[in-house]
mmCIF file of C-alpha atoms and ligand atoms in Angstrom:
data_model
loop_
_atom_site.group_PDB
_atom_site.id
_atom_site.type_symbol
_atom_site.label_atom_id
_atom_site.label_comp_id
_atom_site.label_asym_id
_atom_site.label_seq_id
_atom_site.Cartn_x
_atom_site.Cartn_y
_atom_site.Cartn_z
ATOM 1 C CA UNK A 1 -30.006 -8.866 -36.835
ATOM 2 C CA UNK A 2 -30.579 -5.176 -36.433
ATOM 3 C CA UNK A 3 -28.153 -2.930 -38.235
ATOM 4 C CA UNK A 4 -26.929 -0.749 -35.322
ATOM 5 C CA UNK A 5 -23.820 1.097 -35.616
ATOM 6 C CA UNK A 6 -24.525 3.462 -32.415
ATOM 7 C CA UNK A 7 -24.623 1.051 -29.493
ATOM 8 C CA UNK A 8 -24.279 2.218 -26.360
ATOM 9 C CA UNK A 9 -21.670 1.510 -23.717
ATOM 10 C CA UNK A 10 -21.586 2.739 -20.190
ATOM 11 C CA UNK A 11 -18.335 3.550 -18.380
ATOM 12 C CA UNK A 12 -17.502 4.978 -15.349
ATOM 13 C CA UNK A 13 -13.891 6.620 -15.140
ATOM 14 C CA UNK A 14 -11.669 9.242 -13.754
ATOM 15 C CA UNK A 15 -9.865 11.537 -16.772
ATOM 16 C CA UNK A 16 -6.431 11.261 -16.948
ATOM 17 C CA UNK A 17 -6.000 13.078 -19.894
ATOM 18 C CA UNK A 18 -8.193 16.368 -21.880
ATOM 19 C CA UNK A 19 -6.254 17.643 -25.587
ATOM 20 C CA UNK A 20 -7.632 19.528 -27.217
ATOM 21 C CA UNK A 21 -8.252 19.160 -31.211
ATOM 22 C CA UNK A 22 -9.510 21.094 -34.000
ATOM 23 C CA UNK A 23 -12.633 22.974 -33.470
ATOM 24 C CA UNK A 24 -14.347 22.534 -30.008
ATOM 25 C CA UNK A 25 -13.950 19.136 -29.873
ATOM 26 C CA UNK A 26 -11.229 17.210 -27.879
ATOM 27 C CA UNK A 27 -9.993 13.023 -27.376
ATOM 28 C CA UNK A 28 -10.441 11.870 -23.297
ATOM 29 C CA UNK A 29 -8.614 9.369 -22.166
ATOM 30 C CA UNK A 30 -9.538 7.823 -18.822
ATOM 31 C CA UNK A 31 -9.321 4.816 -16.515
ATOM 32 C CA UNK A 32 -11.953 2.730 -14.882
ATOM 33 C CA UNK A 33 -12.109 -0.593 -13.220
ATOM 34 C CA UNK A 34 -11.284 -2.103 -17.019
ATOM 35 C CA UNK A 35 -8.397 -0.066 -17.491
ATOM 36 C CA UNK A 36 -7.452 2.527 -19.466
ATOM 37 C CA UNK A 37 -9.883 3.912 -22.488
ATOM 38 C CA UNK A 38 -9.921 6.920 -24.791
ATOM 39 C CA UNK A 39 -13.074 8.288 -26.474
ATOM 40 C CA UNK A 40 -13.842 11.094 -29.366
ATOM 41 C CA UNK A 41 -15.846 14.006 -27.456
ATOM 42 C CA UNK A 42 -17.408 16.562 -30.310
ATOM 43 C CA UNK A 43 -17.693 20.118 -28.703
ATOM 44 C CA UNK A 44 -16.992 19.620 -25.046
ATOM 45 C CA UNK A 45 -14.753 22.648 -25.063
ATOM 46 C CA UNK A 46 -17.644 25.149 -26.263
ATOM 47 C CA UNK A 47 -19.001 27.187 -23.580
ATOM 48 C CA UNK A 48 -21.644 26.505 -22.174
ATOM 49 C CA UNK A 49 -21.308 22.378 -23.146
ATOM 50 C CA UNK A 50 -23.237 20.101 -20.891
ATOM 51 C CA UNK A 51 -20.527 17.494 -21.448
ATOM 52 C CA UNK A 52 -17.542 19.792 -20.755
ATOM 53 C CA UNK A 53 -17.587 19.329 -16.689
ATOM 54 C CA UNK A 54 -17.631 15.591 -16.678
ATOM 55 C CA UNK A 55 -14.720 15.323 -19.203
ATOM 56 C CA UNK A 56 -12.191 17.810 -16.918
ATOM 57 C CA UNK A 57 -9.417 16.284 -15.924
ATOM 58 C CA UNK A 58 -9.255 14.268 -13.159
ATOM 59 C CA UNK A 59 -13.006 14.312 -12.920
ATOM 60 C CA UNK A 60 -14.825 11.221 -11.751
ATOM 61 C CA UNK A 61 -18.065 10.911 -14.573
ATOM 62 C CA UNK A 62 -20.148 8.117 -15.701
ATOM 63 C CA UNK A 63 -19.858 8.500 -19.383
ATOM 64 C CA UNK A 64 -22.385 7.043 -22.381
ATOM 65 C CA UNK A 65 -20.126 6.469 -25.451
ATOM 66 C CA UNK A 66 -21.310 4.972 -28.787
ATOM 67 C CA UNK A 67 -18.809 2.465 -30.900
ATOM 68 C CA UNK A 68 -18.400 3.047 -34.055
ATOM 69 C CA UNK A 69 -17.777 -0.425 -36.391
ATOM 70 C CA UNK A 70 -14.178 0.339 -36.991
ATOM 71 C CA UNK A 71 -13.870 0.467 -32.976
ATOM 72 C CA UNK A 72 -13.808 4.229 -32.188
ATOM 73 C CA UNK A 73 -15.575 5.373 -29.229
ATOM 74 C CA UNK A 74 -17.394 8.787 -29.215
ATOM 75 C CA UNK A 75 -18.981 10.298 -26.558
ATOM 76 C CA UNK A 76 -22.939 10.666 -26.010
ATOM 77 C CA UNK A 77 -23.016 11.768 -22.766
ATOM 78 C CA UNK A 78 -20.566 13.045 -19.594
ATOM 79 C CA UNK A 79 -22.110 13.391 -16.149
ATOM 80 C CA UNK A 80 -19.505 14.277 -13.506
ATOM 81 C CA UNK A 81 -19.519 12.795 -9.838
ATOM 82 C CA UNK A 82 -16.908 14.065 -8.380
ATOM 83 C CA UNK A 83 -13.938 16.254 -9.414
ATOM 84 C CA UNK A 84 -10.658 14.428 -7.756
ATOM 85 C CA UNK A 85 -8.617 17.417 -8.048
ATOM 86 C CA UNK A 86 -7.784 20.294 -6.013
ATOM 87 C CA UNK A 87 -6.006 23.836 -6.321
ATOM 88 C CA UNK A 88 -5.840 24.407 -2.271
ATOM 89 C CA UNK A 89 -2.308 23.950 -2.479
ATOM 90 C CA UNK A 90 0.397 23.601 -4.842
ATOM 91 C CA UNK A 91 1.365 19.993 -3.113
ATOM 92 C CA UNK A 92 -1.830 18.491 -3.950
ATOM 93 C CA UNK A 93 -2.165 19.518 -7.516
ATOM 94 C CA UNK A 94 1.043 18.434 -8.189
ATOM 95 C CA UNK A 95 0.723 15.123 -6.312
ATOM 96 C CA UNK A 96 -3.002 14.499 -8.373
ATOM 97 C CA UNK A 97 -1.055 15.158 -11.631
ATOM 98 C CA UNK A 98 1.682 13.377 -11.387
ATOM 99 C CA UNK A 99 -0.389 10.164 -10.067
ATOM 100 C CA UNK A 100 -2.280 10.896 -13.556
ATOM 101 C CA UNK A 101 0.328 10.890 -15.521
ATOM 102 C CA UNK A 102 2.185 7.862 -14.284
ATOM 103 C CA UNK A 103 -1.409 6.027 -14.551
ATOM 104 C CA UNK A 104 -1.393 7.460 -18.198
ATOM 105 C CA UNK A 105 1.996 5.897 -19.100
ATOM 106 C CA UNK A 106 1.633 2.378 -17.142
ATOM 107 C CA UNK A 107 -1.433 1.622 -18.086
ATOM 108 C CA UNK A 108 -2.494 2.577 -21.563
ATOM 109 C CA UNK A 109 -1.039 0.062 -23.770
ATOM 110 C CA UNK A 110 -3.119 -1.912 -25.327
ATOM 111 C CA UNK A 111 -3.930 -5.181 -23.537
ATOM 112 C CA UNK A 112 -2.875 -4.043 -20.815
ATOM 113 C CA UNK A 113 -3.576 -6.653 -17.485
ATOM 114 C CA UNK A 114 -6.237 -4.033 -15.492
ATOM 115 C CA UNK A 115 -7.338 -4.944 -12.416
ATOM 116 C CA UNK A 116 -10.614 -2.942 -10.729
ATOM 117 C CA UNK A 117 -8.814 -3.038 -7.011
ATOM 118 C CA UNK A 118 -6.050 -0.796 -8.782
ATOM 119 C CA UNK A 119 -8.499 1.300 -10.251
ATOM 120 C CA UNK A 120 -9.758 1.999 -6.458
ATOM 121 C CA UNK A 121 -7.042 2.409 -5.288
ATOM 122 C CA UNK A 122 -6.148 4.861 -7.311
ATOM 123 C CA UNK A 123 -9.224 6.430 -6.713
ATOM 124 C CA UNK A 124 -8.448 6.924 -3.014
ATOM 125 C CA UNK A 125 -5.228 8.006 -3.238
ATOM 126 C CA UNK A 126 -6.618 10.896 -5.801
ATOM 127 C CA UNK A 127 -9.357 11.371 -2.861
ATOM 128 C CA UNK A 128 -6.665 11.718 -0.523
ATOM 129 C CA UNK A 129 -4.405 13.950 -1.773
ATOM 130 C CA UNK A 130 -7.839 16.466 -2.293
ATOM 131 C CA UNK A 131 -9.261 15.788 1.138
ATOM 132 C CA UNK A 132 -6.052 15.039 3.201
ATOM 133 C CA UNK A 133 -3.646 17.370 4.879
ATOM 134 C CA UNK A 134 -0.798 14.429 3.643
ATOM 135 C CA UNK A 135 -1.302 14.968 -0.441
ATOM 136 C CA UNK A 136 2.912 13.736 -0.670
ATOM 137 C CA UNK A 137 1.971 10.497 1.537
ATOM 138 C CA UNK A 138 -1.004 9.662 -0.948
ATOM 139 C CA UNK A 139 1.214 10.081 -3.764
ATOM 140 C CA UNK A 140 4.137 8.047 -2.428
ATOM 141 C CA UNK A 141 1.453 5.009 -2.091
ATOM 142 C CA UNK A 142 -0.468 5.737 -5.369
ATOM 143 C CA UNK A 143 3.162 5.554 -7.017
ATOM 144 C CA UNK A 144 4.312 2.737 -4.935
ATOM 145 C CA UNK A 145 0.696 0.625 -5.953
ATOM 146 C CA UNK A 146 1.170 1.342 -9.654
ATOM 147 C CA UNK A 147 4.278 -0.370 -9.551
ATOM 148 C CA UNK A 148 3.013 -3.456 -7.966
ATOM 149 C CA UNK A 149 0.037 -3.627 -10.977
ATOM 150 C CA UNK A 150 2.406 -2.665 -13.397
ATOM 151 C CA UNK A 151 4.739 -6.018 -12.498
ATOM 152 C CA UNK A 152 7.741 -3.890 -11.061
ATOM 153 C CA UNK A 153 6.396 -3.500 -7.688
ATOM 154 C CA UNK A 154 9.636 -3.914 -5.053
ATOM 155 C CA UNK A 155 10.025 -7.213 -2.766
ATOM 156 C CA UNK A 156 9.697 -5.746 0.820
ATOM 157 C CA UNK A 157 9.288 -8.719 2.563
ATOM 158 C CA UNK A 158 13.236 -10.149 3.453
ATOM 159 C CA UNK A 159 16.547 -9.641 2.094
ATOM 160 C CA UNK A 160 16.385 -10.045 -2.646
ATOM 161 C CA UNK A 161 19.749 -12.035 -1.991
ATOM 162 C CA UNK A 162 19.841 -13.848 0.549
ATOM 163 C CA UNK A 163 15.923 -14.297 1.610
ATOM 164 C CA UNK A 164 17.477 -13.246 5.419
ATOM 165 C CA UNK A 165 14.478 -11.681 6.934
ATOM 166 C CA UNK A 166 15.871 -9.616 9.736
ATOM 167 C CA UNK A 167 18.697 -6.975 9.305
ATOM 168 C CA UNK A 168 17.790 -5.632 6.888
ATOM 169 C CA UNK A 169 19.656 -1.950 6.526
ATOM 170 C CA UNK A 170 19.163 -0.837 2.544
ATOM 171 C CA UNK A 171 16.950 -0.690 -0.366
ATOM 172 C CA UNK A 172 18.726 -1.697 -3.542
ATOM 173 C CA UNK A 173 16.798 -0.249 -6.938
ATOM 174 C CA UNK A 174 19.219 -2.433 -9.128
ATOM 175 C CA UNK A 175 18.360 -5.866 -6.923
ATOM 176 C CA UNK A 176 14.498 -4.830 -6.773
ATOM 177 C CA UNK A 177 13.970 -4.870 -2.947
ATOM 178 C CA UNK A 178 15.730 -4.842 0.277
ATOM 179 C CA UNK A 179 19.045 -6.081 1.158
ATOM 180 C CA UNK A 180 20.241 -7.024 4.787
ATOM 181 C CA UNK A 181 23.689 -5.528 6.480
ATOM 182 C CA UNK A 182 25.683 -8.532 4.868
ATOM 183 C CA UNK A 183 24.812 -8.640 1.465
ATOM 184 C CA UNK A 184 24.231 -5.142 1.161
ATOM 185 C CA UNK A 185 28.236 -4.579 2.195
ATOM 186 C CA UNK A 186 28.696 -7.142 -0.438
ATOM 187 C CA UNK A 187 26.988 -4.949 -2.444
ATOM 188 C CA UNK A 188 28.467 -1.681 -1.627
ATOM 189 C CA UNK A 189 24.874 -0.581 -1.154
ATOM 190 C CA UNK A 190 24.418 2.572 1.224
ATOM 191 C CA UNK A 191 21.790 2.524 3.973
ATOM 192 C CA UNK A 192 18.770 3.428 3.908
ATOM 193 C CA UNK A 193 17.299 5.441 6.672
ATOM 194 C CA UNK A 194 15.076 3.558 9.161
ATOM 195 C CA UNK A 195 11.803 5.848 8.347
ATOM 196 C CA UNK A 196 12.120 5.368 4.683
ATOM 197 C CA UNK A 197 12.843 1.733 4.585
ATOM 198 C CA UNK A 198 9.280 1.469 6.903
ATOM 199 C CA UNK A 199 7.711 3.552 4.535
ATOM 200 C CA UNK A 200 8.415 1.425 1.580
ATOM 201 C CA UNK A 201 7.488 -1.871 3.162
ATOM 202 C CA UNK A 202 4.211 -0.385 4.220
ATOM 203 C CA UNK A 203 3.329 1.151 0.732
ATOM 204 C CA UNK A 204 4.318 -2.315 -0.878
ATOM 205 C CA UNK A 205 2.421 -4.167 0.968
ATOM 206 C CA UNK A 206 -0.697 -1.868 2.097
ATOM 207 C CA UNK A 207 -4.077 -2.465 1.219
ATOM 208 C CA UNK A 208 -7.055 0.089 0.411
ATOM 209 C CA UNK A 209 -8.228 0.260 3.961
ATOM 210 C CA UNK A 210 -5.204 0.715 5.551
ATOM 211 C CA UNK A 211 -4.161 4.504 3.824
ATOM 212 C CA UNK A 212 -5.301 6.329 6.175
ATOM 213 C CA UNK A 213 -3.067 5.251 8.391
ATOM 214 C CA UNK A 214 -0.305 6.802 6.649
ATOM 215 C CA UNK A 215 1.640 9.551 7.808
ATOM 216 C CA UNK A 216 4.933 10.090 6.755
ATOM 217 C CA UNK A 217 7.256 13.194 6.684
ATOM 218 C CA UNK A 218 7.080 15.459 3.417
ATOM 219 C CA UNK A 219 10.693 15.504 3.314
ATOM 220 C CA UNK A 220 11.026 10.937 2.927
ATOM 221 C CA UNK A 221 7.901 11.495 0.657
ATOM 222 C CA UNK A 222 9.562 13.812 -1.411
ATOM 223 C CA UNK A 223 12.613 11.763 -1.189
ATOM 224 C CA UNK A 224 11.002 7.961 -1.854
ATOM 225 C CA UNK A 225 8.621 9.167 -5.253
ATOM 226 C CA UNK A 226 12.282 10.491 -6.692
ATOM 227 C CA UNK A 227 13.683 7.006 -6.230
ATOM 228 C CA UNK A 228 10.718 5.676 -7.449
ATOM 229 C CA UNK A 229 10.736 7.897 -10.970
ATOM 230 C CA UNK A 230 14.322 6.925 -11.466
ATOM 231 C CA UNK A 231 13.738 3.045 -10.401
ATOM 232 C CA UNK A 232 10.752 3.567 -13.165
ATOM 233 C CA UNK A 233 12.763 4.819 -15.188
ATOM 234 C CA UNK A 234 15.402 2.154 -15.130
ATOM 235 C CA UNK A 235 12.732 -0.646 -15.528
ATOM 236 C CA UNK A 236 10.706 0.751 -18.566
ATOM 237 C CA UNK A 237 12.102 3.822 -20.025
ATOM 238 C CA UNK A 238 8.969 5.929 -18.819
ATOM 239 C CA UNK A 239 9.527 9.592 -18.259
ATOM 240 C CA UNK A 240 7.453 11.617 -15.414
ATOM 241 C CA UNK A 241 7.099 15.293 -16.313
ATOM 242 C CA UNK A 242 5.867 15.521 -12.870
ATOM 243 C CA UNK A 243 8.768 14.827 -11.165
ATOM 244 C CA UNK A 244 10.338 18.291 -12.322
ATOM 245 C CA UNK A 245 7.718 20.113 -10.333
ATOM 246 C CA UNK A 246 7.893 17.738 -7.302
ATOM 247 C CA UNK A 247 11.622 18.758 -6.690
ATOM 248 C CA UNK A 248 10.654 22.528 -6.229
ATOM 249 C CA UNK A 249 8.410 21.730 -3.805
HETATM 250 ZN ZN1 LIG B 301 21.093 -10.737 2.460
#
């Protein structure tokens, strides 16, 4: 067998992630239809550096690492397809960050369960919130999706405590999912209004193709990702930086 400590791989990813370390040289992390990887780029931050573009953050690229034989991964090559990020308004680039960092945090343990349809669907929310006059809907289903692939996604479907499909009046964070009018008085769980309990059973249960159907006030947006941070929160300890600049919106 031929000694070769320099094989190629080929991945195709969206950065999540650009810091900096010493020199002009920085550590990526992105995601792909695998999951979550990081990689060792030398002298992407020099100017001009033909690799710089493609490792931006939030940039689609097709990248050409090498492995080392204690595992590392360093970069060979970055070409960029498609930069998923947008400074048109201050909605969208906080939206596209914040669905970055909450991908960052969910997904990046090692071992992780990945699954390419999340990676696409995170793809078209990031597409959305850049192209789309409704960055905050995107967002609300990117966050709402996550969930689901990261095992705490919300049950939407009937009642978490009775299994009652109709009447339904609340959404209960502590229970996991709705609650109808009974056991949510039971409960001493306050309603939920009628817009924002449709908007959670349609980001639960959506599918790829169906986003562009969404259109849902800023305001329940706005509203719904808060409850989803804290519900995150609760679950796994996770933090969103994000969130801080989503309230001043
Ligand atoms: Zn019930």
């Amino acid at each position: 067998m031929a000694w070769n400590n320099a094989e190629k791989i080929k991945k195709r990813g969206i950065v999540l992630r650009n810091v900096p370390t010493k020199g002009n040289d920085a550590m990526i992390t992105a995601i792909g239809e695998g999951g979550v990887f990081s990689f060792f780029a030398r002298g992407v931050r020099k100017l001009p550096s033909k690799n710089g573009a493609g490792c931006t953050e939030l940039c689609l690229s097709n990248f050409v690492l090498s492995e080392s034989l204690d595992g590392l991964l360093t970069l060979s090559e970055a070409a960029s397809e498609a930069l998923l990020y947008s400074d048109k308004s201050l909605e969208s680039s906080i939206c596209a960050s914040l669905l970055a960092e909450a991908a960052l945090k969910l997904f990046s343990e090692p071992g992780e369960e990945n699954n390419p349809k999340m990676f696409h669907f995170f793809e078209s929310c990031l597409r959305g919130i850049k192209d789309s006059d409704k960055p905050l809907a995107y967002a609300f289903l990117g966050m709402c999706k996550m969930l689901v692939y990261a095992g705490i996604g919300l049950d939407v479907g009937e009642c978490v405590i009775c299994g009652k499909k109709t009447g339904i009046i609340a959404i209960s964070y502590p229970d996991g999912g709705f609650v109808c009018q009974d056991c949510a008085s039971d409960l001493g769980a306050s309603k939920t209004p009628v817009m924002q309990l449709k908007m959670l059973r349609f980001g639960f249960k959506c599918e790829e193709q169906d986003l562009p159907r969404a259109d849902f006030p800023a305001p329940d947006c706005i509203a719904l990702l808060i409850q989803l941070a804290d519900y995150l929160n609760a679950q796994t300890g996770i933090n969103l930086s994000g969130m801080k600049l989503l309230r001043t919106i």
